[in-house]
């Protein structure tokens, strides 16, 4: 179809490709844009394949028709098509986005550019019109807008470059209490506390966002009703294709619940720390108290023991069997009490005295323990490399080993013969040495493994197995003071293996 008008005004600068024919060929091969000419009154004068594709008319159907045919009735009634031509005539150019109609009456979202076309003498001979179908983009934008608008958990809104609110979603209404009508056009500093506004925080947020692209903070914000909420705020700068700032988007979350929870946890942690400090203080006082009581009990105890021994020896003939039985009970009780006082003193001394650590030969420490217990080393299987030494406090280590061996010998069925095995082994890595004491005794159920290391925790009555319940507490505290580790493997009826680990100090 030959155009009735020259399109000189649209022609690119002079070049080999600058002829009308080539240029027309270019326009006629474009399918993504409707490019056509209007006469000065607005009648369609040319038509390209893009126009046919987008608007559905063939050239034969449309040429000569007025271009207002592409406008919805309301626009036509308002004189929009004529207004656009007037603007283009006056300014040379008009650009618009809006709904336009196809031949079948369906709408499409169009980007429209109308250009005044002049002849070579500068007289207007018509208009060039370029129309793009942006329906898909428009729908995608609409979907996104609907999505944002319907989000309830986040306040999502936009600001112009001055910080005035330009859009408002459902979440913003829910969280801040304002409807879109009430708040659009107002400044976002409205949501800040008076102190934050005075401190210039709103301006600061926009300044950082425009400089760095992004600003994120937590802080108190104020709802319409004046109540406050703790918020997480993200401000993002919005820039156009040229990079100029056009506004900001703002996403605010109400995280008051989380903040309260964290505050509560912190408060709880502080209270716990305080309680622990108080308890430690009380423990120290209690230990000091029990130490001095135990200490002071020793003298009267010695008197009870001494006088009951004297009674038994010097007055035996004057007492009958019952009397002697009572005296024996007193002697035994005084002995037990003496042991208890001694253990308590050992235990509390371990908590106070500084332990000077030195190298201690392990097999010698075991030998000393056996000697202390009055046990024959031959009755116990001992496998310890005599060269191994650990870093320890010798007397304390000897006491620990004694406690383990005496338990190993003590806790067995009445008619069974105790079998005890002691062995030492360097641990993988070569830095520590583990000393294990194994017995064939009654064993300990797993649920008691931790408990028995506490003071006075015993699993049996004194009639079945005598003891004070302090031996393993001494082991625990002593090993702790010597930077070691301890533990056990045991099950009921299967014997027990108690072990301690200390830093290896060489082979002496
Ligand atoms: P004591 O031996 O004076 O009772 P301990 O503190 O040494 O106190 O031990 C605490 C408890 O652990 C014992 O009363 C006993 O019930 C249990 N126990 C300790 N060693 C053994 C063992 N080798 N076999 C079985 N039970 C044990």
Short mmCIF file of C-alpha atoms and ligand atoms in Angstrom, two decimals:
data_model
loop_
_atom_site.label_atom_id
_atom_site.label_comp_id
_atom_site.label_asym_id
_atom_site.label_seq_id
_atom_site.Cartn_x
_atom_site.Cartn_y
_atom_site.Cartn_z
CA UNK A 1 0.00 0.00 0.00
CA UNK A 2 1.56 3.28 -1.12
CA UNK A 3 1.41 6.01 1.50
CA UNK A 4 -0.49 9.14 0.52
CA UNK A 5 1.89 11.30 2.49
CA UNK A 6 5.62 11.56 2.54
CA UNK A 7 7.19 10.57 5.82
CA UNK A 8 10.19 12.83 5.47
CA UNK A 9 9.91 14.13 9.00
CA UNK A 10 10.43 10.62 10.35
CA UNK A 11 13.33 9.92 8.06
CA UNK A 12 16.73 9.35 9.64
CA UNK A 13 19.77 11.45 8.60
CA UNK A 14 21.01 11.22 5.01
CA UNK A 15 22.68 7.94 4.27
CA UNK A 16 22.73 5.15 1.77
CA UNK A 17 19.79 3.68 3.64
CA UNK A 18 17.99 7.03 3.76
CA UNK A 19 15.70 6.61 0.82
CA UNK A 20 11.92 6.59 1.27
CA UNK A 21 11.75 3.10 -0.08
CA UNK A 22 14.14 1.59 2.44
CA UNK A 23 12.57 3.51 5.27
CA UNK A 24 9.10 2.40 4.27
CA UNK A 25 10.32 -1.16 4.06
CA UNK A 26 11.61 -0.86 7.63
CA UNK A 27 8.27 0.44 8.94
CA UNK A 28 6.37 -2.21 7.05
CA UNK A 29 8.38 -5.03 8.48
CA UNK A 30 7.91 -3.99 12.10
CA UNK A 31 5.43 -6.25 13.86
CA UNK A 32 5.80 -5.21 17.50
CA UNK A 33 4.79 -1.57 16.96
CA UNK A 34 1.80 -0.12 15.17
CA UNK A 35 3.36 2.66 13.11
CA UNK A 36 1.07 4.68 10.90
CA UNK A 37 0.31 8.18 9.69
CA UNK A 38 -2.78 10.33 10.21
CA UNK A 39 -3.84 13.22 8.04
CA UNK A 40 -4.17 16.60 9.77
CA UNK A 41 -7.78 15.77 10.75
CA UNK A 42 -6.86 12.44 12.27
CA UNK A 43 -7.79 10.01 9.48
CA UNK A 44 -5.63 6.95 9.10
CA UNK A 45 -3.37 7.36 6.08
CA UNK A 46 -0.91 4.43 6.27
CA UNK A 47 -0.89 1.09 8.05
CA UNK A 48 1.86 -1.37 8.90
CA UNK A 49 1.82 -5.11 9.87
CA UNK A 50 2.37 -4.17 13.53
CA UNK A 51 -0.81 -2.05 13.41
CA UNK A 52 -2.71 -4.88 11.81
CA UNK A 53 -1.45 -7.35 14.40
CA UNK A 54 -2.23 -5.14 17.38
CA UNK A 55 -5.50 -3.53 16.23
CA UNK A 56 -6.79 -6.35 13.99
CA UNK A 57 -7.87 -4.08 11.07
CA UNK A 58 -6.38 -4.67 7.62
CA UNK A 59 -5.08 -1.63 5.76
CA UNK A 60 -8.07 -1.79 3.40
CA UNK A 61 -10.51 -1.70 6.33
CA UNK A 62 -8.96 1.19 8.21
CA UNK A 63 -7.33 3.63 5.86
CA UNK A 64 -9.48 6.71 5.64
CA UNK A 65 -11.22 6.06 8.98
CA UNK A 66 -10.84 8.47 11.89
CA UNK A 67 -8.34 7.30 14.51
CA UNK A 68 -10.84 7.93 17.35
CA UNK A 69 -12.20 4.51 16.44
CA UNK A 70 -9.38 3.07 18.61
CA UNK A 71 -10.62 4.87 21.75
CA UNK A 72 -13.14 3.64 24.34
CA UNK A 73 -16.46 5.47 24.16
CA UNK A 74 -15.86 7.46 27.34
CA UNK A 75 -12.59 8.86 25.95
CA UNK A 76 -14.26 9.67 22.64
CA UNK A 77 -17.10 11.45 24.43
CA UNK A 78 -14.58 13.51 26.38
CA UNK A 79 -12.79 14.57 23.20
CA UNK A 80 -9.57 12.86 24.15
CA UNK A 81 -8.49 11.95 20.59
CA UNK A 82 -8.82 15.57 19.43
CA UNK A 83 -7.07 16.86 22.53
CA UNK A 84 -4.09 14.59 21.80
CA UNK A 85 -3.79 15.89 18.26
CA UNK A 86 -3.97 19.45 19.53
CA UNK A 87 -1.13 18.86 21.99
CA UNK A 88 0.96 17.14 19.31
CA UNK A 89 0.33 20.02 16.91
CA UNK A 90 1.32 22.59 19.53
CA UNK A 91 4.27 20.87 21.13
CA UNK A 92 5.37 18.48 18.40
CA UNK A 93 4.77 15.41 20.53
CA UNK A 94 2.22 13.71 22.74
CA UNK A 95 2.71 10.60 24.83
CA UNK A 96 0.08 8.65 26.75
CA UNK A 97 -0.70 5.27 28.25
CA UNK A 98 -4.23 3.99 28.35
CA UNK A 99 -6.84 1.54 27.22
CA UNK A 100 -7.51 1.32 23.46
CA UNK A 101 -9.89 -0.87 21.47
CA UNK A 102 -9.19 -3.58 18.95
CA UNK A 103 -11.49 -4.26 15.99
CA UNK A 104 -13.32 -6.99 17.94
CA UNK A 105 -14.02 -4.53 20.75
CA UNK A 106 -11.53 -6.01 23.25
CA UNK A 107 -9.26 -3.62 25.13
CA UNK A 108 -5.47 -3.49 25.18
CA UNK A 109 -3.19 -1.29 27.26
CA UNK A 110 -1.36 0.99 24.86
CA UNK A 111 1.67 3.19 25.02
CA UNK A 112 0.96 5.86 22.40
CA UNK A 113 3.28 8.45 20.90
CA UNK A 114 1.88 11.00 18.45
CA UNK A 115 4.35 13.17 16.52
CA UNK A 116 3.58 16.17 14.34
CA UNK A 117 4.75 15.52 10.77
CA UNK A 118 5.89 18.50 8.65
CA UNK A 119 6.76 18.77 4.98
CA UNK A 120 10.12 20.05 3.86
CA UNK A 121 8.92 23.67 4.27
CA UNK A 122 7.88 23.10 7.84
CA UNK A 123 4.11 22.98 7.17
CA UNK A 124 2.20 20.37 9.11
CA UNK A 125 0.97 17.63 6.87
CA UNK A 126 -0.26 15.18 9.48
CA UNK A 127 0.80 12.99 12.40
CA UNK A 128 2.94 9.94 12.93
CA UNK A 129 1.59 7.52 15.48
CA UNK A 130 3.44 4.73 17.23
CA UNK A 131 1.49 2.41 19.45
CA UNK A 132 2.78 -0.42 21.57
CA UNK A 133 0.66 -3.14 23.20
CA UNK A 134 1.74 -3.22 26.87
CA UNK A 135 -1.21 -5.27 28.10
CA UNK A 136 1.00 -8.09 29.45
CA UNK A 137 3.21 -5.66 31.36
CA UNK A 138 0.17 -3.79 32.60
CA UNK A 139 -1.47 -7.01 33.82
CA UNK A 140 1.76 -8.13 35.49
CA UNK A 141 2.01 -4.74 37.22
CA UNK A 142 -1.60 -4.95 38.24
CA UNK A 143 -1.12 -8.45 39.64
CA UNK A 144 1.94 -7.28 41.56
CA UNK A 145 0.05 -4.25 42.85
CA UNK A 146 -2.88 -6.43 43.93
CA UNK A 147 -0.47 -8.81 45.59
CA UNK A 148 1.28 -6.01 47.47
CA UNK A 149 -2.01 -4.39 48.36
CA UNK A 150 -3.37 -7.61 49.83
CA UNK A 151 -0.32 -8.47 51.96
CA UNK A 152 -1.42 -8.18 55.56
CA UNK A 153 1.66 -9.06 57.59
CA UNK A 154 3.85 -6.34 56.13
CA UNK A 155 3.16 -2.66 55.78
CA UNK A 156 4.30 -1.96 52.22
CA UNK A 157 4.04 1.61 50.99
CA UNK A 158 5.89 4.11 48.85
CA UNK A 159 7.17 7.62 49.40
CA UNK A 160 8.02 10.39 46.99
CA UNK A 161 11.51 11.87 47.16
CA UNK A 162 10.42 14.20 49.99
CA UNK A 163 9.07 11.40 52.13
CA UNK A 164 5.37 11.95 51.44
CA UNK A 165 3.33 8.76 51.23
CA UNK A 166 2.19 7.80 47.73
CA UNK A 167 0.75 4.29 48.17
CA UNK A 168 -0.55 2.23 51.06
CA UNK A 169 -1.35 -1.48 51.38
CA UNK A 170 -3.67 -3.51 53.59
CA UNK A 171 -0.79 -4.53 55.91
CA UNK A 172 0.07 -0.85 56.43
CA UNK A 173 -3.55 -0.15 57.33
CA UNK A 174 -3.63 -3.11 59.71
CA UNK A 175 -0.30 -2.38 61.40
CA UNK A 176 -0.46 1.42 61.57
CA UNK A 177 -4.22 1.95 61.80
CA UNK A 178 -4.59 4.56 59.01
CA UNK A 179 -6.66 3.97 55.86
CA UNK A 180 -5.08 4.84 52.50
CA UNK A 181 -7.35 7.91 52.20
CA UNK A 182 -6.25 9.25 55.56
CA UNK A 183 -2.53 8.87 55.04
CA UNK A 184 -1.62 9.21 51.36
CA UNK A 185 0.02 12.60 50.82
CA UNK A 186 1.21 12.92 54.43
CA UNK A 187 4.82 12.73 55.56
CA UNK A 188 6.08 9.38 56.83
CA UNK A 189 7.74 10.96 59.90
CA UNK A 190 4.22 10.76 61.30
CA UNK A 191 5.02 7.16 62.35
CA UNK A 192 8.09 8.05 64.39
CA UNK A 193 8.15 8.90 68.09
CA UNK A 194 8.57 12.56 68.97
CA UNK A 195 12.13 11.95 70.20
CA UNK A 196 13.10 10.13 66.99
CA UNK A 197 11.69 12.96 64.87
CA UNK A 198 13.61 15.48 67.01
CA UNK A 199 16.76 13.38 66.49
CA UNK A 200 16.22 13.59 62.71
CA UNK A 201 15.77 9.82 62.25
CA UNK A 202 13.24 9.97 59.36
CA UNK A 203 15.51 12.20 57.23
CA UNK A 204 18.48 10.04 58.18
CA UNK A 205 16.68 6.91 56.91
CA UNK A 206 15.97 8.51 53.50
CA UNK A 207 19.47 9.91 53.28
CA UNK A 208 21.09 6.52 53.88
CA UNK A 209 18.64 4.78 51.51
CA UNK A 210 19.32 7.25 48.71
CA UNK A 211 23.06 7.08 49.28
CA UNK A 212 23.41 3.33 49.78
CA UNK A 213 20.25 2.10 48.08
CA UNK A 214 19.03 0.44 51.22
CA UNK A 215 18.36 1.18 54.89
CA UNK A 216 17.33 -1.33 57.55
CA UNK A 217 16.71 -0.73 61.25
CA UNK A 218 14.58 -1.76 64.20
CA UNK A 219 12.83 0.75 66.40
CA UNK A 220 9.66 2.02 68.03
CA UNK A 221 6.91 3.36 65.77
CA UNK A 222 3.60 4.99 66.63
CA UNK A 223 0.16 3.80 65.44
CA UNK A 224 -2.73 6.11 64.64
CA UNK A 225 -4.16 5.54 68.13
CA UNK A 226 -0.85 6.63 69.69
CA UNK A 227 0.17 3.14 70.82
CA UNK A 228 3.70 2.03 70.01
CA UNK A 229 5.00 -1.09 68.30
CA UNK A 230 8.52 -2.40 67.77
CA UNK A 231 9.21 -2.54 64.07
CA UNK A 232 11.69 -3.81 61.55
CA UNK A 233 11.92 -1.25 58.76
CA UNK A 234 13.49 -1.59 55.32
CA UNK A 235 13.67 1.48 53.08
CA UNK A 236 14.77 1.06 49.47
CA UNK A 237 15.50 3.87 47.03
CA UNK A 238 13.59 3.68 43.74
CA UNK A 239 15.39 5.04 40.69
CA UNK A 240 14.25 5.40 37.08
CA UNK A 241 16.13 4.02 34.05
CA UNK A 242 18.41 7.07 34.04
CA UNK A 243 19.26 6.54 37.70
CA UNK A 244 17.43 9.58 39.08
CA UNK A 245 15.75 9.10 42.44
CA UNK A 246 11.97 8.92 42.04
CA UNK A 247 11.00 7.84 45.55
CA UNK A 248 11.32 5.13 48.17
CA UNK A 249 9.62 1.88 49.00
CA UNK A 250 9.15 1.05 52.62
CA UNK A 251 8.45 -2.33 54.20
CA UNK A 252 7.64 -2.39 57.89
CA UNK A 253 7.03 -5.42 60.07
CA UNK A 254 5.51 -5.38 63.53
CA UNK A 255 7.91 -7.53 65.58
CA UNK A 256 6.73 -6.42 69.01
CA UNK A 257 6.02 -10.02 70.03
CA UNK A 258 9.52 -11.11 69.12
CA UNK A 259 11.03 -8.12 70.87
CA UNK A 260 8.97 -8.82 74.01
CA UNK A 261 10.08 -12.42 73.95
CA UNK A 262 13.74 -11.45 73.62
CA UNK A 263 13.35 -8.84 76.37
CA UNK A 264 11.76 -11.45 78.60
CA UNK A 265 14.53 -13.92 77.84
CA UNK A 266 17.18 -11.32 78.61
CA UNK A 267 15.42 -10.36 81.81
CA UNK A 268 15.19 -14.03 82.74
CA UNK A 269 18.88 -14.54 81.97
CA UNK A 270 19.76 -11.56 84.18
CA UNK A 271 17.63 -12.93 87.00
CA UNK A 272 19.23 -16.34 86.64
CA UNK A 273 22.70 -14.82 86.76
CA UNK A 274 21.73 -12.97 89.90
CA UNK A 275 20.31 -16.15 91.43
CA UNK A 276 23.45 -18.07 90.54
CA UNK A 277 25.63 -15.37 92.06
CA UNK A 278 23.49 -15.42 95.20
CA UNK A 279 23.61 -19.21 95.32
CA UNK A 280 27.36 -19.24 94.90
CA UNK A 281 27.63 -16.79 97.76
CA UNK A 282 25.32 -18.96 99.90
CA UNK A 283 27.31 -22.05 98.96
CA UNK A 284 30.52 -20.38 100.01
CA UNK A 285 28.97 -19.35 103.31
CA UNK A 286 27.53 -22.85 103.83
CA UNK A 287 30.87 -24.46 103.13
CA UNK A 288 32.65 -22.10 105.47
CA UNK A 289 30.01 -22.91 108.06
CA UNK A 290 30.22 -26.70 107.62
CA UNK A 291 33.98 -26.51 107.64
CA UNK A 292 34.06 -24.75 110.99
CA UNK A 293 31.32 -26.99 112.44
CA UNK A 294 33.16 -30.12 111.29
CA UNK A 295 36.35 -28.73 112.65
CA UNK A 296 34.81 -27.92 116.03
CA UNK A 297 33.12 -31.32 116.23
CA UNK A 298 36.42 -33.10 116.18
CA UNK A 299 37.44 -32.33 119.77
CA UNK A 300 34.20 -33.51 121.46
CA UNK A 301 34.20 -36.52 119.12
CA UNK A 302 37.67 -37.43 120.18
CA UNK A 303 36.52 -37.15 123.81
CA UNK A 304 33.51 -39.43 123.16
CA UNK A 305 35.71 -41.97 121.38
CA UNK A 306 38.46 -41.79 124.01
CA UNK A 307 36.15 -42.03 127.02
CA UNK A 308 34.10 -44.86 125.56
CA UNK A 309 37.32 -46.77 124.84
CA UNK A 310 38.41 -46.11 128.44
CA UNK A 311 34.99 -47.19 129.71
CA UNK A 312 35.22 -50.44 127.80
CA UNK A 313 38.77 -51.20 128.86
CA UNK A 314 38.74 -50.05 132.50
CA UNK A 315 35.18 -50.80 133.53
CA UNK A 316 34.41 -53.93 131.53
CA UNK A 317 33.92 -56.06 134.69
CA UNK A 318 31.47 -53.59 136.15
CA UNK A 319 29.24 -53.66 133.06
CA UNK A 320 26.94 -56.47 132.05
CA UNK A 321 26.63 -57.67 128.41
CA UNK A 322 23.97 -55.07 127.58
CA UNK A 323 26.17 -52.29 128.97
CA UNK A 324 29.12 -53.49 126.92
CA UNK A 325 26.87 -53.69 123.83
CA UNK A 326 25.88 -50.03 124.38
CA UNK A 327 29.51 -48.98 124.77
CA UNK A 328 30.37 -50.81 121.51
CA UNK A 329 27.55 -48.96 119.77
CA UNK A 330 28.91 -45.65 121.06
CA UNK A 331 32.43 -46.53 119.86
CA UNK A 332 31.16 -47.54 116.39
CA UNK A 333 28.98 -44.44 116.06
CA UNK A 334 31.84 -42.19 117.15
CA UNK A 335 34.04 -43.91 114.54
CA UNK A 336 31.46 -43.32 111.80
CA UNK A 337 31.01 -39.75 112.84
CA UNK A 338 34.76 -39.26 112.84
CA UNK A 339 34.88 -40.60 109.29
CA UNK A 340 32.05 -38.31 108.24
CA UNK A 341 33.73 -35.26 109.77
CA UNK A 342 37.01 -36.22 108.15
CA UNK A 343 35.39 -36.65 104.72
CA UNK A 344 33.51 -33.37 105.01
CA UNK A 345 36.69 -31.57 105.97
CA UNK A 346 38.53 -33.14 103.01
CA UNK A 347 35.71 -32.17 100.71
CA UNK A 348 35.48 -28.57 101.80
CA UNK A 349 39.25 -28.20 101.92
CA UNK A 350 39.28 -29.23 98.24
CA UNK A 351 37.00 -26.31 97.47
CA UNK A 352 39.18 -23.75 99.19
CA UNK A 353 42.86 -24.61 99.22
CA UNK A 354 44.96 -23.83 96.16
CA UNK A 355 46.22 -27.09 94.69
CA UNK A 356 49.83 -26.87 93.62
CA UNK A 357 50.01 -29.14 90.56
CA UNK A 358 53.18 -31.09 89.82
CA UNK A 359 54.23 -34.27 88.06
CA UNK A 360 52.96 -37.32 89.84
CA UNK A 361 53.96 -40.85 88.91
CA UNK A 362 50.73 -42.74 88.41
CA UNK A 363 51.75 -46.24 89.50
CA UNK A 364 53.34 -44.81 92.64
CA UNK A 365 50.13 -42.93 93.41
CA UNK A 366 48.18 -46.18 93.06
CA UNK A 367 50.66 -47.95 95.36
CA UNK A 368 50.25 -45.21 97.99
CA UNK A 369 46.47 -45.48 97.79
CA UNK A 370 46.61 -49.23 98.39
CA UNK A 371 48.92 -48.65 101.30
CA UNK A 372 46.53 -46.05 102.75
CA UNK A 373 43.67 -48.52 102.43
CA UNK A 374 45.74 -51.35 103.94
CA UNK A 375 45.17 -53.41 100.84
CA UNK A 376 47.60 -56.00 99.57
CA UNK A 377 48.64 -54.94 96.03
CA UNK A 378 48.87 -58.62 95.12
CA UNK A 379 45.07 -58.95 95.55
CA UNK A 380 44.47 -56.45 92.72
CA UNK A 381 45.40 -56.73 89.04
CA UNK A 382 47.39 -53.60 88.20
CA UNK A 383 48.56 -52.78 84.67
CA UNK A 384 50.18 -49.38 84.59
CA UNK A 385 53.33 -48.43 82.73
CA UNK A 386 55.53 -47.37 85.66
CA UNK A 387 57.02 -44.53 83.61
CA UNK A 388 53.78 -42.56 83.20
CA UNK A 389 53.34 -39.32 85.08
CA UNK A 390 50.44 -36.85 85.10
CA UNK A 391 50.05 -33.25 86.17
CA UNK A 392 48.26 -33.45 89.54
CA UNK A 393 48.28 -32.72 93.23
CA UNK A 394 49.74 -35.86 94.67
CA UNK A 395 47.86 -36.19 97.97
CA UNK A 396 44.58 -35.37 96.23
CA UNK A 397 45.19 -37.88 93.43
CA UNK A 398 46.05 -40.55 96.01
CA UNK A 399 42.80 -39.80 97.79
CA UNK A 400 40.80 -39.99 94.56
CA UNK A 401 42.29 -43.37 93.66
CA UNK A 402 41.70 -44.62 97.24
CA UNK A 403 38.04 -43.64 97.06
CA UNK A 404 37.59 -45.48 93.75
CA UNK A 405 39.43 -48.60 94.94
CA UNK A 406 37.60 -48.74 98.27
CA UNK A 407 34.25 -48.50 96.46
CA UNK A 408 35.36 -51.20 93.98
CA UNK A 409 36.15 -53.50 96.87
CA UNK A 410 33.07 -52.56 98.90
CA UNK A 411 30.12 -52.76 96.49
CA UNK A 412 29.79 -56.47 95.75
CA UNK A 413 27.25 -59.18 96.58
CA UNK A 414 27.71 -60.63 100.07
CA UNK A 415 29.03 -64.00 99.04
CA UNK A 416 31.03 -62.90 95.99
CA UNK A 417 34.78 -62.43 96.03
CA UNK A 418 35.73 -58.88 94.88
CA UNK A 419 37.95 -58.73 91.83
CA UNK A 420 39.47 -55.36 91.05
CA UNK A 421 41.52 -54.39 88.06
CA UNK A 422 43.35 -51.09 87.62
CA UNK A 423 44.94 -50.01 84.37
CA UNK A 424 46.30 -46.90 82.74
CA UNK A 425 46.18 -45.92 79.08
CA UNK A 426 47.34 -42.91 77.15
CA UNK A 427 44.37 -41.40 75.31
CA UNK A 428 44.27 -40.88 71.54
CA UNK A 429 46.11 -37.64 70.81
CA UNK A 430 48.67 -38.45 73.48
CA UNK A 431 47.83 -35.54 75.78
CA UNK A 432 45.99 -37.24 78.58
CA UNK A 433 46.13 -40.44 80.50
CA UNK A 434 43.11 -42.43 81.63
CA UNK A 435 43.21 -44.47 84.81
CA UNK A 436 40.40 -47.04 85.09
CA UNK A 437 39.26 -49.00 88.12
CA UNK A 438 37.09 -51.99 87.30
CA UNK A 439 35.18 -54.21 89.70
CA UNK A 440 32.94 -57.26 89.41
CA UNK A 441 30.44 -55.78 91.89
CA UNK A 442 26.73 -55.00 91.92
CA UNK A 443 26.89 -52.32 89.21
CA UNK A 444 24.93 -49.08 88.92
CA UNK A 445 21.86 -48.34 86.80
CA UNK A 446 22.47 -45.66 84.15
CA UNK A 447 19.98 -43.19 85.65
CA UNK A 448 22.14 -42.91 88.79
CA UNK A 449 25.48 -42.37 87.05
CA UNK A 450 25.45 -38.59 87.51
CA UNK A 451 23.71 -38.42 90.82
CA UNK A 452 26.21 -40.54 92.78
CA UNK A 453 28.87 -37.84 92.33
CA UNK A 454 26.80 -35.44 94.50
CA UNK A 455 27.50 -35.10 98.22
CA UNK A 456 25.52 -37.59 100.38
CA UNK A 457 24.00 -39.35 97.37
CA UNK A 458 24.02 -43.06 98.17
CA UNK A 459 22.10 -45.84 96.49
CA UNK A 460 22.12 -48.20 99.48
CA UNK A 461 21.43 -48.10 103.20
CA UNK A 462 24.28 -48.12 105.71
CA UNK A 463 23.45 -51.68 106.88
CA UNK A 464 24.11 -53.15 103.41
CA UNK A 465 27.14 -51.00 102.60
CA UNK A 466 28.73 -48.60 105.11
CA UNK A 467 29.84 -45.19 103.90
CA UNK A 468 29.32 -41.44 104.11
CA UNK A 469 28.26 -40.66 100.52
CA UNK A 470 31.10 -38.17 100.13
CA UNK A 471 33.77 -40.30 98.39
CA UNK A 472 32.66 -39.71 94.78
CA UNK A 473 31.87 -36.03 95.49
CA UNK A 474 35.53 -35.70 96.49
CA UNK A 475 36.53 -37.47 93.24
CA UNK A 476 34.44 -35.05 91.19
CA UNK A 477 35.68 -31.91 92.89
CA UNK A 478 39.32 -33.07 92.94
CA UNK A 479 39.35 -33.96 89.25
CA UNK A 480 37.68 -30.68 88.45
CA UNK A 481 40.34 -28.78 90.40
CA UNK A 482 43.10 -30.66 88.57
CA UNK A 483 41.60 -29.89 85.12
CA UNK A 484 40.80 -33.53 84.44
CA UNK A 485 37.76 -35.55 83.47
CA UNK A 486 35.92 -38.46 85.09
CA UNK A 487 33.20 -40.92 84.27
CA UNK A 488 31.97 -44.46 84.55
CA UNK A 489 30.60 -47.39 82.62
CA UNK A 490 28.30 -49.62 84.57
CA UNK A 491 25.03 -51.53 84.52
CA UNK A 492 23.23 -53.36 87.30
CA UNK A 493 24.81 -56.78 87.96
CA UNK A 494 27.62 -56.20 85.49
CA UNK A 495 30.28 -54.55 87.63
CA UNK A 496 31.51 -50.98 87.23
CA UNK A 497 34.43 -49.22 85.62
CA UNK A 498 35.16 -45.78 87.06
CA UNK A 499 37.77 -43.72 85.22
CA UNK A 500 39.63 -40.47 85.60
CA UNK A 501 41.68 -38.58 83.02
CA UNK A 502 44.51 -36.14 83.71
CA UNK A 503 47.01 -34.26 81.57
CA UNK A 504 49.96 -36.49 80.74
CA UNK A 505 53.15 -34.92 81.92
CA UNK A 506 55.82 -37.25 80.57
CA UNK A 507 57.34 -40.61 81.32
CA UNK A 508 59.18 -40.54 84.59
P1 LIG B 1 29.98 -44.09 99.76
O1 LIG B 1 30.90 -45.07 99.11
O2 LIG B 1 30.56 -43.53 101.00
O3 LIG B 1 28.62 -44.56 99.87
P2 LIG B 1 30.46 -42.58 97.39
O4 LIG B 1 30.28 -41.14 97.14
O5 LIG B 1 31.84 -43.11 97.25
O6 LIG B 1 29.89 -42.83 98.82
O7 LIG B 1 29.52 -43.38 96.44
C1 LIG B 1 28.19 -42.96 96.30
C2 LIG B 1 27.29 -44.14 95.94
O8 LIG B 1 27.63 -44.61 94.64
C3 LIG B 1 27.51 -45.35 96.80
O9 LIG B 1 26.74 -45.26 97.98
C4 LIG B 1 27.03 -46.47 95.89
O10 LIG B 1 25.64 -46.56 95.93
C5 LIG B 1 27.45 -46.00 94.51
N1 LIG B 1 28.77 -46.60 94.13
C6 LIG B 1 29.96 -45.97 94.17
N2 LIG B 1 30.94 -46.80 93.69
C7 LIG B 1 30.32 -47.96 93.34
C8 LIG B 1 30.76 -49.21 92.78
N3 LIG B 1 32.03 -49.42 92.46
N4 LIG B 1 29.83 -50.15 92.53
C9 LIG B 1 28.52 -49.93 92.81
N5 LIG B 1 28.06 -48.81 93.37
C10 LIG B 1 28.92 -47.82 93.62
#
